């Protein structure tokens, strides 16, 4: 039996194709003071393991900063350390301010979650989704849609994550049924439904996801996304040589930046460190660029580069 689900590889396409439709309503929905979204930021780190149970949603904002949006049932210290590690990689690559906002499904007692590790402090903003009454919002949206009133579409796609006594898969189905009643073209409604499903991915089983994608409206969208993914793959194959050249250029740039960092901290590089950096993979170089702040000696650098 064919599995009608969108893989993690295609999630970026779903967001780029759909999220742009209502990007300017994010601050209103989150009830957080922040600039509007300019674009979806497709970010991939080769050293970060990705799977369908964990997505990192990143967006460039109007003031040049980056919005890092996370969804969690509960927030733990381990989660914060993971987010902080990811944000450091983002900062290392773009050197722009990072705003991390966590959508907490079960709620959190404070609007700010942080930790202080001495020389390193990390702060996030928590949006307590349990404060949002899902049933009440469902009725409110239903009335507005019936009366053809203007709504914030983010209230629809995030509706299943709001407080409710129903199971997540049922919430998603009811939300998609509501989206289908919108006075809009089918592609727009399919985009809403796709985002609704994708944003709930980490809280649903594979069986639930397959069931949702088999919906009469979503099979067509799935095939569309799959076709776009294949088209993108063919295009990437045609320019593979150019991409390899860009990767090599990026590696060389990363090596030069790391060498400047080491020179600024320890003085002139000795030949051993220089040779090890030239032989190192990009992931190793990026990791060391982050660790250089806490590295106390050149022998530590050599040890890290050799292992």
Backbone as CSV, one residue per row, in Angstrom:
resi,resn,N_x,N_y,N_z,CA_x,CA_y,CA_z,C_x,C_y,C_z
1,UNK,0.844,-1.196,0.000,0.000,0.000,0.000,0.884,1.253,0.000
2,UNK,0.546,2.222,-0.878,1.349,3.435,-0.964,1.207,4.276,0.290
3,UNK,2.332,4.776,0.766,2.321,5.602,1.971,2.218,7.069,1.588
4,UNK,1.057,7.678,1.843,0.861,9.078,1.510,1.329,9.954,2.663
5,UNK,2.634,10.126,2.739,3.169,11.034,3.742,4.277,11.855,3.110
6,UNK,4.530,13.008,3.676,5.586,13.875,3.181,6.801,13.660,4.049
7,UNK,7.882,13.266,3.448,9.092,12.986,4.209,9.738,14.274,4.683
8,UNK,10.675,14.129,5.615,11.390,15.297,6.135,12.100,16.040,5.011
9,UNK,12.542,15.294,3.989,13.232,15.913,2.857,12.343,16.926,2.153
10,UNK,11.024,16.689,2.159,10.108,17.580,1.459,9.474,18.640,2.354
11,UNK,9.731,18.579,3.679,9.115,19.556,4.574,9.521,20.982,4.228
12,UNK,10.788,21.168,3.838,11.236,22.508,3.476,10.406,23.063,2.333
13,UNK,10.101,22.210,1.372,9.285,22.661,0.247,7.895,23.079,0.713
14,UNK,7.298,22.308,1.627,5.966,22.630,2.138,5.956,24.025,2.753
15,UNK,6.979,24.323,3.569,7.023,25.624,4.221,7.301,26.755,3.238
16,UNK,8.232,26.552,2.320,8.541,27.600,1.355,7.340,27.882,0.466
17,UNK,6.598,26.844,0.123,5.461,26.989,-0.780,4.231,27.549,-0.087
18,UNK,4.133,27.372,1.247,2.896,27.693,1.946,3.003,28.807,2.978
19,UNK,4.071,28.809,3.766,4.110,29.712,4.917,4.134,31.169,4.504
20,UNK,4.645,31.461,3.329,4.741,32.828,2.846,3.381,33.508,2.731
21,UNK,2.307,32.700,2.621,0.961,33.251,2.436,0.483,34.086,3.626
22,UNK,0.971,33.773,4.811,0.477,34.494,5.992,1.590,34.843,6.957
23,UNK,2.761,35.131,6.389,3.959,35.383,7.193,3.824,36.584,8.127
24,UNK,3.060,37.603,7.732,3.001,38.823,8.527,2.104,38.725,9.764
25,UNK,1.428,37.595,9.937,0.533,37.431,11.090,1.184,36.696,12.260
26,UNK,2.468,36.353,12.143,3.106,35.521,13.166,3.168,36.218,14.523
27,UNK,3.514,37.504,14.549,3.634,38.222,15.818,2.285,38.310,16.519
28,UNK,1.238,38.533,15.731,-0.112,38.631,16.288,-0.536,37.302,16.903
29,UNK,-0.235,36.209,16.212,-0.611,34.902,16.722,0.176,34.544,17.981
30,UNK,1.487,34.753,17.948,2.331,34.386,19.081,2.168,35.347,20.265
31,UNK,1.591,36.529,19.984,1.440,37.572,21.008,2.808,37.950,21.581
32,UNK,3.761,38.085,20.661,5.130,38.436,21.022,5.557,39.636,20.184
33,UNK,6.213,40.602,20.811,6.715,41.759,20.084,7.897,41.333,19.219
34,UNK,7.732,41.416,17.907,8.810,41.026,17.008,8.516,41.536,15.604
35,UNK,9.559,41.722,14.785,9.352,42.162,13.395,8.647,41.080,12.587
36,UNK,8.140,41.453,11.429,7.482,40.489,10.559,8.481,39.556,9.896
37,UNK,7.964,38.452,9.366,8.803,37.473,8.674,9.052,37.921,7.241
38,UNK,10.296,37.804,6.801,10.647,38.115,5.423,10.586,36.851,4.568
39,UNK,11.159,35.766,5.080,11.181,34.528,4.307,11.445,33.330,5.207
40,UNK,11.136,32.171,4.691,11.475,30.913,5.370,12.947,30.647,5.118
41,UNK,13.667,30.273,6.160,15.103,30.054,6.058,15.382,28.556,6.037
42,UNK,15.742,28.052,4.879,16.058,26.626,4.735,17.487,26.407,5.197
43,UNK,17.641,25.765,6.349,18.974,25.594,6.939,19.250,24.124,7.176
44,UNK,20.414,23.681,6.723,20.801,22.288,6.925,22.245,22.231,7.378
45,UNK,22.472,21.578,8.515,23.827,21.368,8.997,24.143,19.891,8.825
46,UNK,25.228,19.588,8.133,25.552,18.187,7.850,25.789,17.386,9.112
47,UNK,26.234,18.063,10.193,26.562,17.331,11.420,25.354,17.185,12.342
48,UNK,24.202,17.776,11.971,23.009,17.664,12.792,22.128,16.555,12.247
49,UNK,21.826,15.596,13.077,20.973,14.493,12.652,19.546,14.981,12.587
50,UNK,18.900,14.783,11.430,17.517,15.206,11.277,16.638,13.995,11.038
51,UNK,15.412,14.066,11.499,14.451,13.005,11.254,13.067,13.606,11.271
52,UNK,12.060,12.803,10.984,10.707,13.324,10.876,10.105,13.663,12.225
53,UNK,10.790,13.338,13.321,10.251,13.641,14.632,10.764,14.972,15.175
54,UNK,11.670,15.591,14.451,12.223,16.843,14.951,12.499,17.780,13.782
55,UNK,11.857,18.938,13.793,12.093,19.917,12.766,12.546,21.215,13.411
56,UNK,13.438,21.907,12.718,13.853,23.220,13.149,13.276,24.217,12.157
57,UNK,12.383,25.084,12.631,11.763,26.076,11.769,12.475,27.404,11.967
58,UNK,13.065,27.928,10.900,13.812,29.164,10.980,13.304,30.143,9.929
59,UNK,13.220,31.416,10.333,12.724,32.444,9.430,13.572,33.700,9.568
60,UNK,13.837,34.363,8.449,14.508,35.650,8.517,13.455,36.724,8.781
61,UNK,13.789,37.682,9.665,12.850,38.728,10.047,13.244,40.072,9.430
62,UNK,12.335,41.016,9.488,12.533,42.301,8.825,13.723,43.092,9.357
63,UNK,14.115,42.857,10.608,15.249,43.589,11.166,16.574,42.861,10.957
64,UNK,16.546,41.766,10.161,17.766,41.025,9.874,18.047,39.892,10.842
65,UNK,17.263,39.798,11.918,17.458,38.714,12.880,16.803,37.431,12.364
66,UNK,17.018,36.337,13.113,16.470,35.036,12.729,15.510,34.549,13.808
67,UNK,14.345,34.104,13.400,13.393,33.481,14.315,13.582,31.977,14.257
68,UNK,13.882,31.375,15.405,14.006,29.922,15.530,12.790,29.459,16.328
69,UNK,11.892,28.749,15.679,10.637,28.322,16.293,10.684,26.833,16.595
70,UNK,10.398,26.486,17.843,10.391,25.091,18.276,9.041,24.726,18.875
71,UNK,8.688,23.447,18.796,7.471,22.929,19.424,7.867,21.805,20.370
72,UNK,7.392,21.877,21.585,7.684,20.826,22.562,6.451,20.569,23.422
73,UNK,6.280,19.314,23.840,5.197,19.006,24.778,5.528,19.635,26.123
74,UNK,6.759,19.420,26.575,7.267,20.038,27.796,8.682,20.545,27.508
75,UNK,9.191,21.431,28.345,10.529,21.983,28.132,11.447,21.522,29.249
76,UNK,12.556,20.904,28.887,13.531,20.442,29.866,14.865,21.155,29.649
77,UNK,15.779,20.989,30.590,17.114,21.565,30.447,17.819,20.960,29.236
78,UNK,17.617,19.656,29.020,18.218,19.002,27.851,17.734,19.641,26.559
79,UNK,16.441,19.987,26.520,15.894,20.668,25.339,16.592,22.002,25.121
80,UNK,16.757,22.773,26.208,17.387,24.087,26.105,18.829,23.980,25.611
81,UNK,19.548,22.991,26.101,20.934,22.799,25.667,20.964,22.457,24.175
82,UNK,20.022,21.629,23.748,19.951,21.268,22.320,19.634,22.498,21.470
83,UNK,18.669,23.311,21.930,18.319,24.527,21.191,19.497,25.498,21.155
84,UNK,20.181,25.630,22.282,21.325,26.548,22.363,22.430,26.116,21.403
85,UNK,22.676,24.813,21.339,23.696,24.292,20.435,23.339,24.605,18.993
86,UNK,22.067,24.437,18.670,21.611,24.721,17.310,21.719,26.216,17.010
87,UNK,21.354,27.058,17.978,21.415,28.506,17.778,22.851,28.983,17.573
88,UNK,23.798,28.346,18.260,25.201,28.699,18.060,25.647,28.376,16.633
89,UNK,25.156,27.281,16.100,25.479,26.938,14.715,24.863,27.947,13.758
90,UNK,23.634,28.362,14.057,22.991,29.391,13.242,23.794,30.694,13.294
91,UNK,24.189,31.074,14.514,24.928,32.319,14.679,26.288,32.242,13.994
92,UNK,26.927,31.084,14.092,28.239,30.901,13.465,28.144,31.051,11.959
93,UNK,27.034,30.614,11.388,26.874,30.678,9.938,26.452,32.065,9.466
94,UNK,25.469,32.683,10.174,24.884,33.928,9.680,25.331,35.188,10.428
95,UNK,25.809,35.012,11.663,26.230,36.127,12.519,25.112,37.156,12.697
96,UNK,23.877,36.682,12.776,22.719,37.533,13.037,22.086,37.140,14.370
97,UNK,21.387,38.065,14.979,20.729,37.805,16.259,19.683,36.698,16.102
98,UNK,19.642,35.778,17.070,18.687,34.666,17.040,17.601,34.897,18.084
99,UNK,16.345,34.763,17.677,15.210,34.834,18.601,14.603,33.428,18.659
100,UNK,14.729,32.761,19.777,14.179,31.411,19.908,12.869,31.449,20.674
101,UNK,11.823,30.967,20.037,10.497,30.917,20.652,10.037,29.463,20.694
102,UNK,9.626,29.020,21.874,9.190,27.632,22.064,7.681,27.594,22.262
103,UNK,6.997,26.838,21.428,5.566,26.602,21.618,5.442,25.383,22.522
104,UNK,5.006,25.605,23.751,4.941,24.534,24.744,3.498,24.025,24.855
105,UNK,3.287,22.771,24.488,1.933,22.211,24.417,1.299,22.049,25.794
106,UNK,2.062,21.553,26.770,1.496,21.334,28.104,1.620,22.559,29.002
107,UNK,2.198,23.609,28.482,2.299,24.829,29.273,3.578,24.919,30.069
108,UNK,3.905,26.139,30.472,5.111,26.389,31.257,4.813,27.555,32.176
109,UNK,5.263,27.508,33.430,4.893,28.535,34.412,5.430,29.939,34.119
110,UNK,6.464,30.045,33.277,7.037,31.362,33.005,7.111,31.600,31.500
111,UNK,7.138,32.873,31.110,7.210,33.206,29.687,8.648,33.190,29.186
112,UNK,9.610,33.133,30.110,11.019,33.083,29.741,11.650,31.808,30.305
113,UNK,12.390,31.109,29.473,13.111,29.928,29.933,14.573,30.129,29.561
114,UNK,15.470,29.942,30.523,16.876,30.231,30.280,17.758,29.356,31.152
115,UNK,19.044,29.365,30.843,20.028,28.783,31.741,21.287,29.641,31.693
116,UNK,22.059,29.573,32.750,23.285,30.350,32.840,24.433,29.400,33.157
117,UNK,25.356,29.267,32.202,26.488,28.362,32.379,27.778,29.142,32.631
118,UNK,27.639,30.267,33.296,28.825,31.074,33.575,29.120,32.031,32.447
119,UNK,30.074,31.674,31.598,30.428,32.557,30.488,29.406,32.490,29.361
120,UNK,28.525,31.519,29.433,27.496,31.364,28.409,26.111,31.438,29.037
121,UNK,25.293,32.385,28.575,23.911,32.506,29.047,22.984,32.337,27.855
122,UNK,21.846,31.694,28.070,20.925,31.412,26.966,19.496,31.731,27.403
123,UNK,18.781,32.481,26.553,17.414,32.894,26.872,16.459,32.557,25.731
124,UNK,15.281,32.110,26.076,14.246,31.849,25.074,12.926,32.451,25.553
125,UNK,11.981,32.526,24.629,10.625,32.958,24.966,9.690,31.769,24.797
126,UNK,8.836,31.540,25.776,7.887,30.416,25.706,6.481,30.937,25.459
127,UNK,5.825,30.358,24.470,4.407,30.635,24.222,3.633,29.444,24.756
128,UNK,2.847,29.697,25.791,2.116,28.627,26.460,0.850,28.285,25.671
129,UNK,0.910,27.203,24.896,-0.234,26.815,24.064,-1.398,26.304,24.902
130,UNK,-1.129,25.888,26.137,-2.215,25.408,26.998,-3.099,26.559,27.473
131,UNK,-2.627,27.795,27.319,-3.444,28.961,27.653,-4.488,29.251,26.586
132,UNK,-4.305,28.635,25.422,-5.224,28.860,24.308,-6.253,27.734,24.283
133,UNK,-7.500,28.070,24.478,-8.573,27.085,24.515,-8.907,26.641,23.093
134,UNK,-8.527,25.415,22.752,-8.724,24.911,21.408,-10.184,24.827,20.987
135,UNK,-11.053,24.350,21.886,-12.482,24.226,21.539,-13.114,25.594,21.331
136,UNK,-12.759,26.525,22.207,-13.302,27.879,22.093,-12.826,28.545,20.804
137,UNK,-11.538,28.366,20.484,-10.991,28.950,19.255,-11.610,28.302,18.029
138,UNK,-11.879,27.004,18.096,-12.517,26.292,16.992,-13.892,26.898,16.688
139,UNK,-14.698,27.129,17.728,-16.033,27.716,17.542,-15.934,29.142,17.022
140,UNK,-14.966,29.889,17.541,-14.773,31.273,17.094,-14.425,31.319,15.601
141,UNK,-13.497,30.453,15.192,-13.087,30.415,13.787,-14.218,29.921,12.885
142,UNK,-14.976,28.935,13.383,-16.106,28.400,12.619,-17.113,29.498,12.318
143,UNK,-17.432,30.308,13.328,-18.387,31.412,13.161,-17.859,32.446,12.170
144,UNK,-16.591,32.798,12.307,-16.002,33.797,11.409,-15.967,33.302,9.967
145,UNK,-15.652,32.024,9.778,-15.600,31.463,8.426,-16.992,31.437,7.806
146,UNK,-17.979,31.052,8.603,-19.365,31.028,8.112,-19.832,32.433,7.712
147,UNK,-19.373,33.440,8.467,-19.762,34.833,8.191,-18.801,35.522,7.229
148,UNK,-17.836,34.743,6.698,-16.846,35.265,5.763,-16.067,36.460,6.347
149,UNK,-15.768,36.372,7.632,-14.978,37.409,8.287,-13.485,37.095,8.159
150,UNK,-12.668,38.116,8.296,-11.228,37.944,8.204,-10.706,37.186,9.431
151,UNK,-9.788,36.250,9.221,-9.192,35.504,10.326,-7.676,35.483,10.167
152,UNK,-6.989,35.202,11.259,-5.543,34.964,11.208,-5.369,33.478,10.914
153,UNK,-4.863,33.147,9.732,-4.775,31.747,9.321,-3.864,30.917,10.214
154,UNK,-2.968,31.580,10.935,-2.109,30.831,11.851,-2.920,30.213,12.989
155,UNK,-4.036,30.845,13.343,-4.918,30.263,14.361,-5.485,28.927,13.879
156,UNK,-5.604,28.773,12.570,-6.084,27.511,12.013,-4.990,26.447,12.017
157,UNK,-3.836,26.776,11.455,-2.821,25.731,11.322,-2.230,25.304,12.663
158,UNK,-2.281,26.204,13.678,-1.771,25.833,15.002,-2.896,25.381,15.945
159,UNK,-4.114,25.352,15.455,-5.264,24.993,16.284,-5.112,23.634,16.979
160,UNK,-4.598,22.592,16.310,-4.468,21.293,16.995,-3.494,21.316,18.168
161,UNK,-2.605,22.299,18.227,-1.628,22.366,19.315,-2.175,23.090,20.545
162,UNK,-3.351,23.672,20.420,-3.959,24.371,21.546,-4.581,23.384,22.532
163,UNK,-4.911,23.868,23.710,-5.444,23.031,24.786,-6.762,22.367,24.385
164,UNK,-6.832,21.045,24.544,-8.040,20.299,24.181,-7.997,18.933,24.828
165,UNK,-9.188,18.347,25.073,-9.237,17.002,25.644,-9.335,15.938,24.548
166,UNK,-9.322,16.358,23.282,-9.368,15.419,22.172,-7.964,14.947,21.804
167,UNK,-7.872,13.775,21.202,-6.585,13.279,20.742,-6.097,14.142,19.585
168,UNK,-4.767,14.233,19.439,-4.173,15.113,18.443,-4.665,14.820,17.030
169,UNK,-4.750,13.545,16.656,-5.144,13.216,15.289,-6.570,13.688,14.996
170,UNK,-7.449,13.608,15.994,-8.826,14.073,15.799,-8.860,15.584,15.666
171,UNK,-8.027,16.271,16.443,-7.952,17.737,16.345,-7.526,18.157,14.945
172,UNK,-6.529,17.432,14.402,-6.030,17.764,13.065,-7.130,17.566,12.024
173,UNK,-7.842,16.462,12.111,-8.908,16.179,11.146,-9.994,17.249,11.193
174,UNK,-10.402,17.637,12.391,-11.443,18.650,12.532,-10.963,20.004,12.000
175,UNK,-9.682,20.292,12.208,-9.122,21.549,11.713,-9.126,21.574,10.191
176,UNK,-8.729,20.455,9.572,-8.717,20.384,8.113,-10.135,20.509,7.556
177,UNK,-11.109,19.908,8.240,-12.515,20.040,7.814,-12.943,21.505,7.843
178,UNK,-12.477,22.228,8.860,-12.799,23.643,8.983,-12.103,24.452,7.880
179,UNK,-10.867,24.123,7.615,-10.118,24.819,6.561,-10.770,24.612,5.202
180,UNK,-11.364,23.452,5.012,-12.005,23.143,3.724,-13.259,23.984,3.492
181,UNK,-13.777,24.617,4.553,-14.985,25.449,4.431,-14.658,26.903,4.093
182,UNK,-13.368,27.219,4.027,-12.966,28.583,3.694,-13.407,28.969,2.285
183,UNK,-13.708,30.235,2.117,-14.054,30.748,0.794,-12.751,31.107,0.082
184,UNK,-12.049,30.064,-0.382,-10.743,30.250,-1.010,-10.525,29.140,-2.026
185,UNK,-9.526,29.311,-2.901,-9.276,28.268,-3.903,-8.681,27.037,-3.238
186,UNK,-8.769,25.909,-3.933,-8.378,24.629,-3.350,-6.894,24.555,-3.035
187,UNK,-6.052,25.169,-3.864,-4.613,25.112,-3.591,-4.299,25.801,-2.262
188,UNK,-4.943,26.936,-2.003,-4.728,27.647,-0.746,-5.165,26.774,0.431
189,UNK,-6.320,26.135,0.309,-6.822,25.275,1.388,-5.934,24.044,1.567
190,UNK,-5.409,23.520,0.478,-4.481,22.391,0.569,-3.187,22.804,1.271
191,UNK,-2.724,24.031,0.998,-1.523,24.534,1.667,-1.745,24.641,3.170
192,UNK,-2.912,25.142,3.557,-3.243,25.243,4.983,-3.247,23.864,5.630
193,UNK,-3.890,22.915,4.965,-3.979,21.553,5.502,-2.591,20.919,5.608
194,UNK,-1.749,21.143,4.604,-0.391,20.577,4.627,0.399,21.116,5.806
195,UNK,0.323,22.418,6.038,1.031,23.014,7.169,0.485,22.515,8.501
196,UNK,-0.816,22.365,8.576,-1.440,21.866,9.803,-0.889,20.483,10.154
197,UNK,-0.786,19.619,9.154,-0.280,18.269,9.382,1.208,18.283,9.723
198,UNK,1.986,19.038,8.954,3.432,19.080,9.164,3.786,19.596,10.556
199,UNK,3.083,20.629,11.018,3.383,21.208,12.319,3.034,20.270,13.472
200,UNK,2.187,19.284,13.211,1.824,18.316,14.254,2.600,17.005,14.109
201,UNK,3.491,16.940,13.150,4.198,15.705,12.818,4.847,15.044,14.028
202,UNK,5.564,15.829,14.834,6.329,15.243,15.934,5.437,14.732,17.064
203,UNK,4.145,15.063,17.016,3.224,14.617,18.059,2.296,13.495,17.584
204,UNK,2.521,13.016,16.357,1.660,11.987,15.783,2.475,10.757,15.385
205,UNK,1.825,9.608,15.373,2.487,8.374,14.952,2.556,8.338,13.424
206,UNK,3.408,7.474,12.897,3.518,7.315,11.441,2.187,6.848,10.850
207,UNK,1.483,6.017,11.598,0.189,5.532,11.134,-0.798,6.686,11.028
208,UNK,-0.799,7.563,12.039,-1.686,8.727,12.003,-1.345,9.641,10.827
209,UNK,-0.040,9.850,10.613,0.388,10.726,9.525,-0.042,10.167,8.174
210,UNK,0.149,8.867,7.971,-0.246,8.238,6.708,-1.748,8.374,6.494
211,UNK,-2.501,8.216,7.578,-3.964,8.323,7.511,-4.375,9.736,7.117
212,UNK,-3.706,10.730,7.687,-4.041,12.123,7.381,-3.709,12.488,5.935
213,UNK,-2.547,12.023,5.455,-2.148,12.352,4.090,-3.020,11.648,3.051
214,UNK,-3.703,10.578,3.469,-4.578,9.876,2.521,-5.931,10.573,2.369
215,UNK,-6.142,11.602,3.125,-7.396,12.360,3.020,-7.624,12.755,1.551
216,UNK,-8.864,12.779,1.132,-9.186,13.023,-0.281,-8.598,14.314,-0.811
217,UNK,-8.451,15.291,0.057,-7.893,16.559,-0.395,-6.370,16.544,-0.386
218,UNK,-5.783,15.686,0.447,-4.343,15.761,0.654,-3.535,14.844,-0.257
219,UNK,-4.175,13.834,-0.844,-3.447,12.945,-1.739,-2.912,13.736,-2.925
220,UNK,-3.733,14.624,-3.443,-3.326,15.446,-4.572,-2.157,16.347,-4.183
221,UNK,-2.238,16.919,-3.004,-1.153,17.800,-2.553,0.129,17.001,-2.377
222,UNK,0.003,15.800,-1.811,1.173,14.941,-1.620,1.866,14.687,-2.948
223,UNK,1.086,14.355,-3.976,1.665,14.063,-5.274,2.355,15.306,-5.845
224,UNK,1.749,16.458,-5.598,2.328,17.724,-6.055,3.681,17.957,-5.393
225,UNK,3.740,17.761,-4.073,4.995,17.944,-3.342,6.039,16.945,-3.817
226,UNK,5.595,15.698,-4.028,6.518,14.654,-4.472,7.109,15.005,-5.831
227,UNK,6.243,15.518,-6.739,6.709,15.911,-8.064,7.710,17.055,-7.972
228,UNK,7.422,18.024,-7.089,8.339,19.148,-6.914,9.677,18.666,-6.365
229,UNK,9.633,17.690,-5.455,10.857,17.129,-4.893,11.692,16.445,-5.972
230,UNK,11.022,15.683,-6.866,11.734,15.010,-7.952,12.323,16.028,-8.918
231,UNK,11.536,17.092,-9.202,12.010,18.133,-10.107,13.243,18.819,-9.535
232,UNK,13.179,19.088,-8.218,14.311,19.728,-7.557,15.537,18.819,-7.609
233,UNK,15.312,17.498,-7.440,16.414,16.551,-7.473,17.098,16.527,-8.838
234,UNK,16.288,16.596,-9.917,16.855,16.615,-11.260,17.668,17.877,-11.496
235,UNK,17.126,19.007,-11.012,17.837,20.278,-11.174,19.153,20.260,-10.422
236,UNK,19.115,19.656,-9.214,20.339,19.578,-8.418,21.369,18.680,-9.099
237,UNK,20.870,17.616,-9.772,21.780,16.721,-10.461,22.493,17.412,-11.611
238,UNK,21.770,18.311,-12.318,22.352,19.017,-13.456,23.458,19.975,-13.039
239,UNK,23.317,20.518,-11.816,24.309,21.500,-11.376,25.196,20.946,-10.259
240,UNK,25.321,19.614,-10.235,26.097,18.970,-9.164,27.525,19.488,-9.117
241,UNK,28.113,19.686,-10.303,29.488,20.174,-10.329,29.612,21.546,-9.698
242,UNK,28.628,22.422,-9.979,28.657,23.766,-9.413,28.494,23.723,-7.906
243,UNK,27.628,22.841,-7.444,27.387,22.720,-6.002,28.655,22.253,-5.296
244,UNK,29.315,21.267,-5.894,30.553,20.780,-5.288,31.583,21.900,-5.187
245,UNK,31.592,22.745,-6.221,32.516,23.878,-6.195,32.179,24.837,-5.068
246,UNK,30.875,25.071,-4.853,30.448,25.960,-3.780,30.802,25.383,-2.411
247,UNK,30.639,24.049,-2.275,30.967,23.400,-0.999,32.455,23.553,-0.702
248,UNK,33.261,23.347,-1.740,34.703,23.488,-1.552,35.052,24.922,-1.158
249,UNK,34.358,25.882,-1.807,34.602,27.288,-1.477,34.196,27.603,-0.052
250,UNK,33.084,27.007,0.385,32.607,27.221,1.751,33.587,26.626,2.764
251,UNK,34.133,25.445,2.440,35.106,24.818,3.329,36.356,25.683,3.462
252,UNK,36.799,26.237,2.333,37.984,27.076,2.361,37.743,28.339,3.183
253,UNK,36.531,28.915,3.023,36.184,30.112,3.791,36.152,29.802,5.285
254,UNK,35.580,28.644,5.645,35.503,28.248,7.053,36.900,28.051,7.634
255,UNK,37.813,27.463,6.838,39.194,27.260,7.302,39.889,28.594,7.577
256,UNK,39.689,29.547,6.671,40.324,30.857,6.832,39.803,31.576,8.073
257,UNK,38.465,31.482,8.296,37.873,32.116,9.475,38.434,31.498,10.749
258,UNK,38.522,30.153,10.773,39.047,29.461,11.954,40.506,29.845,12.203
259,UNK,41.283,29.915,11.157,42.693,30.284,11.315,42.838,31.700,11.882
260,UNK,41.963,32.604,11.438,41.994,33.971,11.971,41.622,33.980,13.449
261,UNK,40.635,33.148,13.814,40.219,33.066,15.218,41.369,32.568,16.100
262,UNK,42.058,31.523,15.610,43.173,30.955,16.384,44.316,31.967,16.489
263,UNK,44.595,32.636,15.373,45.674,33.628,15.361,45.379,34.763,16.331
264,UNK,44.105,35.199,16.380,43.726,36.292,17.276,43.879,35.890,18.737
265,UNK,43.700,34.601,19.044,43.749,34.151,20.436,45.138,33.688,20.859
266,UNK,45.849,32.970,19.962,47.125,32.363,20.365,48.346,32.890,19.604
267,UNK,48.110,33.771,18.638,49.226,34.251,17.839,49.394,33.409,16.585
268,UNK,50.585,33.458,15.984,50.833,32.745,14.726,50.573,31.247,14.858
269,UNK,49.989,30.658,13.790,49.712,29.212,13.784,50.992,28.437,13.505
270,UNK,51.160,27.321,14.213,52.285,26.464,13.851,51.850,25.543,12.707
271,UNK,52.794,24.924,12.057,52.509,24.111,10.864,51.585,22.939,11.151
272,UNK,51.709,22.341,12.343,50.876,21.175,12.667,49.406,21.552,12.680
273,UNK,49.056,22.649,13.364,47.664,23.077,13.434,47.157,23.469,12.055
274,UNK,47.981,24.189,11.301,47.585,24.608,9.961,47.292,23.404,9.065
275,UNK,48.134,22.391,9.125,47.936,21.187,8.306,46.690,20.417,8.734
276,UNK,46.464,20.329,10.041,45.287,19.615,10.546,43.997,20.311,10.109
277,UNK,43.997,21.642,10.114,42.813,22.399,9.688,42.559,22.169,8.197
278,UNK,43.611,22.168,7.392,43.458,21.962,5.954,42.944,20.566,5.622
279,UNK,43.202,19.602,6.508,42.755,18.224,6.280,41.390,17.924,6.898
280,UNK,40.919,18.827,7.771,39.676,18.573,8.514,38.438,18.748,7.647
281,UNK,37.385,18.015,7.988,36.095,18.159,7.311,35.405,19.428,7.793
282,UNK,34.431,19.882,6.998,33.729,21.127,7.310,33.056,21.078,8.679
283,UNK,32.436,19.950,9.026,31.738,19.832,10.313,32.701,20.006,11.480
284,UNK,33.920,19.446,11.345,34.930,19.575,12.389,35.381,21.033,12.537
285,UNK,35.535,21.709,11.402,35.953,23.110,11.410,34.900,23.983,12.073
286,UNK,33.613,23.745,11.721,32.528,24.546,12.310,32.429,24.314,13.811
287,UNK,32.597,23.055,14.226,32.554,22.748,15.663,33.669,23.465,16.411
288,UNK,34.861,23.457,15.826,35.998,24.091,16.489,35.839,25.608,16.530
289,UNK,35.198,26.181,15.528,34.946,27.627,15.517,34.088,28.039,16.706
290,UNK,33.182,27.119,17.119,32.332,27.393,18.277,33.090,27.166,19.582
291,UNK,33.977,26.144,19.584,34.683,25.782,20.816,35.886,26.675,21.105
292,UNK,36.322,27.448,20.097,37.544,28.230,20.255,37.464,29.203,21.424
293,UNK,36.236,29.667,21.738,36.054,30.624,22.829,36.475,30.024,24.167
294,UNK,36.224,28.722,24.352,36.514,28.073,25.635,37.802,27.243,25.601
295,UNK,38.513,27.274,24.476,39.760,26.523,24.364,40.902,27.318,24.997
296,UNK,41.678,26.675,25.862,42.703,27.383,26.637,44.125,27.237,26.109
297,UNK,44.358,26.293,25.213,45.728,26.097,24.736,45.730,25.505,23.331
298,UNK,46.867,25.652,22.655,47.009,25.100,21.315,47.001,23.575,21.343
299,UNK,47.454,22.990,22.446,47.449,21.523,22.549,46.021,20.986,22.537
300,UNK,45.075,21.755,23.112,43.659,21.358,23.068,43.158,21.379,21.628
301,UNK,43.591,22.367,20.854,43.196,22.447,19.449,43.686,21.224,18.682
302,UNK,44.947,20.892,18.894,45.535,19.743,18.207,44.799,18.466,18.574
303,UNK,44.501,18.309,19.852,43.805,17.106,20.329,42.418,16.999,19.694
304,UNK,41.703,18.142,19.615,40.363,18.137,19.034,40.422,17.797,17.540
305,UNK,41.385,18.370,16.823,41.492,18.155,15.389,41.914,16.725,15.050
306,UNK,42.627,16.073,15.941,43.090,14.712,15.678,42.048,13.655,16.002
307,UNK,41.022,14.006,16.779,40.038,13.001,17.219,38.635,13.351,16.746
